[in-house]
């Protein structure tokens, strides 16, 4: 099924008026896609799932709502109502009513006076559901429609009907399974390095020691993305076309490794020991995996 979509998007890639989310799909680049998926597959009747959907939106708010569900609140005098405070562009704050769906028709949702319904142990689950519905669907309908329109200008809606959301998520958001052997098999060496060079052997020893989070940070440091395209390391994209992950000899042994993310290029100095390489590489990865500089 994926083959059919790639045939479609290969043809579509010749279009000149391509918007960012469609280009991520057609060109094989990895792009954060949770909001895009919600735009493509949700509507006003879509159901939100707590805590996973809410956690993508606001982790702190998710924690507060989880506490609300886990504890009795009837005797706490929280003065909490079915409402959500929003700040307007002019600085004014408004309380938007979050009426229970079985109490007021959806098209009158925001006409209810917020203070009329207090949150209690009996209705707190419904309050959480209503708050998610408002934040993740109802309050962003214009933005969702804009994303949907932009995506469908590149990938027609009828083609998406062939796929499940998780399949589109793989194409847009990529993979997070960073297999070391696959990484090694798809790495090129230059500027005097080979697979048998001591710094290269030490490099892969250090990568093998890393937890998945640190490997993702290393990938981000070298390529600009912490995730892989659907095709894995062999499908990495760079400036202009496919660019194989490359480790080149570069820099002084007293300096940190650097990277050219447009070319998936790691410039690794010829360190004199495993310990020196480990320390320098980890500092670079932990503190340099985000941001942008010229080297």
Coordinates of C-alpha atoms in Angstrom, one line a residue:
X1 CA 0.0 0.0 0.0
X2 CA 2.9 2.4 0.8
X3 CA 4.2 1.7 -2.7
X4 CA 1.0 3.2 -4.2
X5 CA 1.4 6.4 -2.2
X6 CA 5.0 6.8 -3.1
X7 CA 4.1 6.4 -6.8
X8 CA 1.5 9.1 -6.3
X9 CA 3.7 11.5 -4.4
X10 CA 6.6 11.0 -6.9
X11 CA 4.3 12.3 -9.6
X12 CA 3.1 15.1 -7.5
X13 CA 6.6 16.2 -6.6
X14 CA 6.9 17.9 -10.0
X15 CA 4.3 20.5 -8.9
X16 CA 5.6 24.0 -8.3
X17 CA 3.2 25.2 -5.7
X18 CA 4.0 22.8 -2.9
X19 CA 3.3 23.6 0.8
X20 CA 5.4 22.4 3.6
X21 CA 3.5 19.4 4.9
X22 CA 2.9 18.0 1.4
X23 CA 6.6 18.6 0.6
X24 CA 7.6 16.6 3.7
X25 CA 5.6 13.7 2.3
X26 CA 6.6 14.0 -1.3
X27 CA 10.3 14.7 -0.8
X28 CA 10.8 12.2 2.0
X29 CA 11.8 14.6 4.7
X30 CA 10.9 13.9 8.3
X31 CA 8.4 16.5 9.7
X32 CA 6.7 16.6 13.1
X33 CA 3.2 15.4 12.2
X34 CA 0.8 15.1 15.2
X35 CA -1.0 18.3 14.4
X36 CA -0.9 17.4 10.7
X37 CA -2.5 14.1 11.4
X38 CA -5.2 15.7 13.5
X39 CA -5.9 18.1 10.7
X40 CA -6.2 15.4 8.1
X41 CA -8.2 12.8 10.0
X42 CA -10.3 14.8 12.6
X43 CA -13.5 16.7 12.5
X44 CA -15.8 18.3 15.1
X45 CA -17.1 14.8 16.0
X46 CA -13.7 13.3 16.5
X47 CA -13.0 11.8 19.9
X48 CA -9.9 12.9 21.9
X49 CA -8.1 10.4 24.1
X50 CA -6.6 11.2 27.4
X51 CA -3.8 11.5 28.3
X52 CA -1.9 10.8 25.0
X53 CA -3.6 13.4 22.8
X54 CA -3.5 16.1 25.6
X55 CA 0.1 15.3 26.4
X56 CA 1.1 16.3 22.9
X57 CA -0.6 19.6 23.4
X58 CA 0.6 20.6 26.9
X59 CA 2.4 18.2 29.3
X60 CA 1.9 20.5 32.3
X61 CA -1.9 20.8 31.8
X62 CA -2.0 17.0 31.3
X63 CA -0.4 16.6 34.7
X64 CA -2.9 18.9 36.3
X65 CA -5.9 17.2 34.7
X66 CA -4.5 13.8 35.7
X67 CA -4.3 14.9 39.3
X68 CA -7.9 16.1 39.1
X69 CA -8.9 12.6 37.9
X70 CA -6.8 10.8 40.5
X71 CA -8.1 12.7 43.6
X72 CA -11.4 13.5 45.2
X73 CA -12.2 17.2 44.7
X74 CA -15.6 17.6 46.2
X75 CA -14.3 18.9 49.6
X76 CA -11.5 21.0 48.2
X77 CA -13.5 24.1 47.3
X78 CA -11.6 24.5 44.0
X79 CA -14.3 26.8 42.5
X80 CA -13.7 25.2 39.1
X81 CA -16.3 25.4 36.4
X82 CA -16.8 24.0 32.9
X83 CA -14.8 26.8 31.4
X84 CA -11.5 27.7 29.8
X85 CA -9.7 31.0 30.0
X86 CA -8.4 32.5 26.8
X87 CA -6.4 35.6 26.2
X88 CA -7.4 37.8 23.2
X89 CA -4.9 39.6 21.0
X90 CA -5.8 42.9 22.8
X91 CA -4.8 41.3 26.1
X92 CA -8.4 40.8 27.3
X93 CA -9.2 37.5 29.0
X94 CA -12.4 35.6 28.4
X95 CA -14.0 32.6 30.1
X96 CA -15.3 30.3 27.4
X97 CA -18.0 27.9 28.5
X98 CA -17.4 24.2 28.1
X99 CA -20.8 22.8 28.3
X100 CA -21.4 19.0 28.6
X101 CA -22.2 17.6 25.2
X102 CA -25.4 16.1 26.4
X103 CA -26.6 19.3 28.0
X104 CA -26.3 22.0 25.3
X105 CA -26.2 21.5 21.5
X106 CA -22.7 21.9 20.1
X107 CA -23.6 25.0 18.0
X108 CA -24.5 26.7 21.3
X109 CA -21.4 25.4 23.1
X110 CA -20.0 28.8 24.0
X111 CA -23.2 30.5 24.9
X112 CA -23.5 28.8 28.3
X113 CA -22.5 30.9 31.3
X114 CA -19.3 29.2 32.7
X115 CA -20.3 29.5 36.3
X116 CA -23.5 27.5 35.9
X117 CA -21.8 24.1 36.0
X118 CA -19.2 23.4 38.7
X119 CA -16.7 20.6 38.3
X120 CA -17.2 17.7 40.8
X121 CA -16.2 14.1 41.3
X122 CA -19.3 13.1 39.4
X123 CA -18.5 15.1 36.2
X124 CA -14.8 15.7 36.2
X125 CA -14.1 13.1 33.5
X126 CA -16.6 14.8 31.3
X127 CA -14.9 18.1 32.1
X128 CA -11.5 16.7 31.0
X129 CA -13.0 15.4 27.8
X130 CA -14.8 18.7 27.1
X131 CA -11.6 20.7 27.7
X132 CA -9.6 18.5 25.3
X133 CA -12.4 18.7 22.7
X134 CA -12.2 22.5 22.9
X135 CA -8.4 22.9 22.9
X136 CA -7.6 20.2 20.3
X137 CA -10.5 20.5 17.9
X138 CA -13.0 23.3 18.3
X139 CA -10.7 26.2 19.1
X140 CA -8.4 25.6 16.1
X141 CA -10.8 24.8 13.3
X142 CA -9.5 27.6 11.1
X143 CA -5.9 26.5 11.5
X144 CA -6.8 22.8 11.0
X145 CA -8.7 23.7 7.8
X146 CA -5.7 25.6 6.5
X147 CA -3.4 22.7 7.1
X148 CA -5.8 20.3 5.5
X149 CA -6.1 22.6 2.5
X150 CA -2.4 22.9 2.1
X151 CA -1.7 19.2 2.4
X152 CA -4.4 18.3 -0.1
X153 CA -3.1 20.8 -2.6
X154 CA -0.1 18.4 -2.9
X155 CA -1.6 15.0 -2.0
X156 CA -5.3 14.7 -3.1
X157 CA -7.7 13.7 -0.4
X158 CA -8.9 10.6 -2.2
X159 CA -5.4 9.0 -2.0
X160 CA -5.4 9.4 1.8
X161 CA -8.5 7.3 2.1
X162 CA -6.4 4.2 1.3
X163 CA -4.3 4.6 4.4
X164 CA -4.6 4.6 8.2
X165 CA -3.3 7.6 10.3
X166 CA -0.4 5.6 11.6
X167 CA 0.8 4.9 8.1
X168 CA 0.7 8.5 7.2
X169 CA 2.5 9.2 10.5
X170 CA 5.4 6.9 9.4
X171 CA 5.8 8.8 6.1
X172 CA 5.6 12.3 7.7
X173 CA 7.2 11.7 11.1
X174 CA 9.6 9.0 10.2
X175 CA 11.1 6.2 12.3
X176 CA 12.7 6.4 15.8
X177 CA 14.2 2.9 15.8
X178 CA 17.9 3.6 15.3
X179 CA 19.5 0.3 14.5
X180 CA 23.3 0.6 14.9
X181 CA 24.2 -2.1 12.3
X182 CA 22.0 -0.4 9.8
X183 CA 23.7 2.9 10.6
X184 CA 27.1 1.4 10.2
X185 CA 26.2 -0.3 6.9
X186 CA 25.0 3.0 5.5
X187 CA 27.9 5.2 6.5
X188 CA 30.5 6.6 4.2
X189 CA 34.0 7.7 5.4
X190 CA 36.2 10.4 3.9
X191 CA 39.2 12.7 4.3
X192 CA 41.5 9.8 5.3
X193 CA 39.1 7.8 7.5
X194 CA 38.0 4.2 6.8
X195 CA 36.0 1.7 8.7
X196 CA 39.2 0.4 10.3
X197 CA 40.5 3.7 11.5
X198 CA 40.8 3.8 15.4
X199 CA 38.6 6.9 15.8
X200 CA 35.9 5.3 13.7
X201 CA 36.0 2.0 15.7
X202 CA 35.9 4.0 18.9
X203 CA 33.0 6.1 17.5
X204 CA 30.8 3.1 17.0
X205 CA 31.7 1.7 20.4
X206 CA 30.5 4.9 22.0
X207 CA 27.3 4.9 19.8
X208 CA 26.7 1.3 20.9
X209 CA 26.9 2.4 24.6
X210 CA 24.4 5.2 24.1
X211 CA 20.7 5.0 25.1
X212 CA 18.1 5.6 22.4
X213 CA 17.7 9.2 23.5
X214 CA 21.4 9.9 23.1
X215 CA 21.5 8.2 19.7
X216 CA 18.5 10.4 18.6
X217 CA 20.5 13.4 19.8
X218 CA 23.5 12.3 17.8
X219 CA 21.4 11.8 14.7
X220 CA 19.9 15.3 15.3
X221 CA 23.4 16.8 15.7
X222 CA 24.6 15.2 12.4
X223 CA 21.5 15.5 10.2
X224 CA 19.1 18.1 11.7
X225 CA 16.5 15.5 12.6
X226 CA 16.2 13.0 15.5
X227 CA 14.2 10.6 13.4
X228 CA 14.8 8.6 10.2
X229 CA 12.8 8.7 7.0
X230 CA 10.6 5.7 6.3
X231 CA 13.4 4.1 4.3
X232 CA 15.9 4.3 7.2
X233 CA 19.5 5.4 7.0
X234 CA 19.7 4.5 3.3
X235 CA 17.0 7.1 2.6
X236 CA 18.5 10.1 4.4
X237 CA 18.0 13.3 2.5
X238 CA 20.4 16.3 2.3
X239 CA 20.8 19.5 0.3
X240 CA 19.5 18.8 -3.2
X241 CA 19.2 15.0 -3.1
X242 CA 20.0 11.9 -1.1
X243 CA 23.0 12.3 1.1
X244 CA 24.6 9.3 2.8
X245 CA 25.6 9.7 6.4
X246 CA 29.3 10.5 6.3
X247 CA 32.1 10.7 8.9
X248 CA 35.1 12.9 7.8
X249 CA 38.4 13.6 9.5
X250 CA 38.3 17.2 10.5
X251 CA 39.3 19.5 13.4
X252 CA 42.0 19.5 16.1
X253 CA 42.0 16.8 18.8
X254 CA 41.4 19.6 21.4
X255 CA 38.1 20.6 19.8
X256 CA 34.7 19.1 19.7
X257 CA 33.2 17.3 16.7
X258 CA 31.2 19.5 14.3
X259 CA 28.6 18.7 11.7
X260 CA 27.2 20.0 8.4
X261 CA 23.5 18.9 8.7
X262 CA 22.7 19.8 5.1
X263 CA 25.1 17.1 4.0
X264 CA 24.6 14.6 6.9
X265 CA 28.3 15.1 7.6
X266 CA 30.0 14.5 10.9
X267 CA 33.5 16.1 11.2
X268 CA 35.3 13.9 13.7
X269 CA 38.8 15.0 14.9
X270 CA 41.4 12.2 15.0
X271 CA 41.2 11.7 18.8
X272 CA 44.0 9.7 20.5
X273 CA 42.0 7.5 22.7
X274 CA 38.5 6.0 23.3
X275 CA 38.0 8.1 26.4
X276 CA 38.9 11.3 24.7
X277 CA 36.5 10.6 21.8
X278 CA 33.7 9.6 24.2
X279 CA 34.0 12.8 26.3
X280 CA 34.2 15.1 23.3
X281 CA 31.4 13.4 21.3
X282 CA 29.0 13.4 24.3
X283 CA 29.6 17.0 25.1
X284 CA 28.9 18.0 21.4
X285 CA 25.8 15.8 21.2
X286 CA 24.3 16.8 24.6
X287 CA 24.8 20.5 24.2
X288 CA 24.9 21.0 20.4
X289 CA 22.0 18.9 19.1
X290 CA 19.8 22.0 18.7
X291 CA 20.5 25.4 17.4
X292 CA 22.3 26.6 14.3
X293 CA 25.9 27.8 13.6
X294 CA 28.3 28.0 10.7
X295 CA 31.4 25.9 10.8

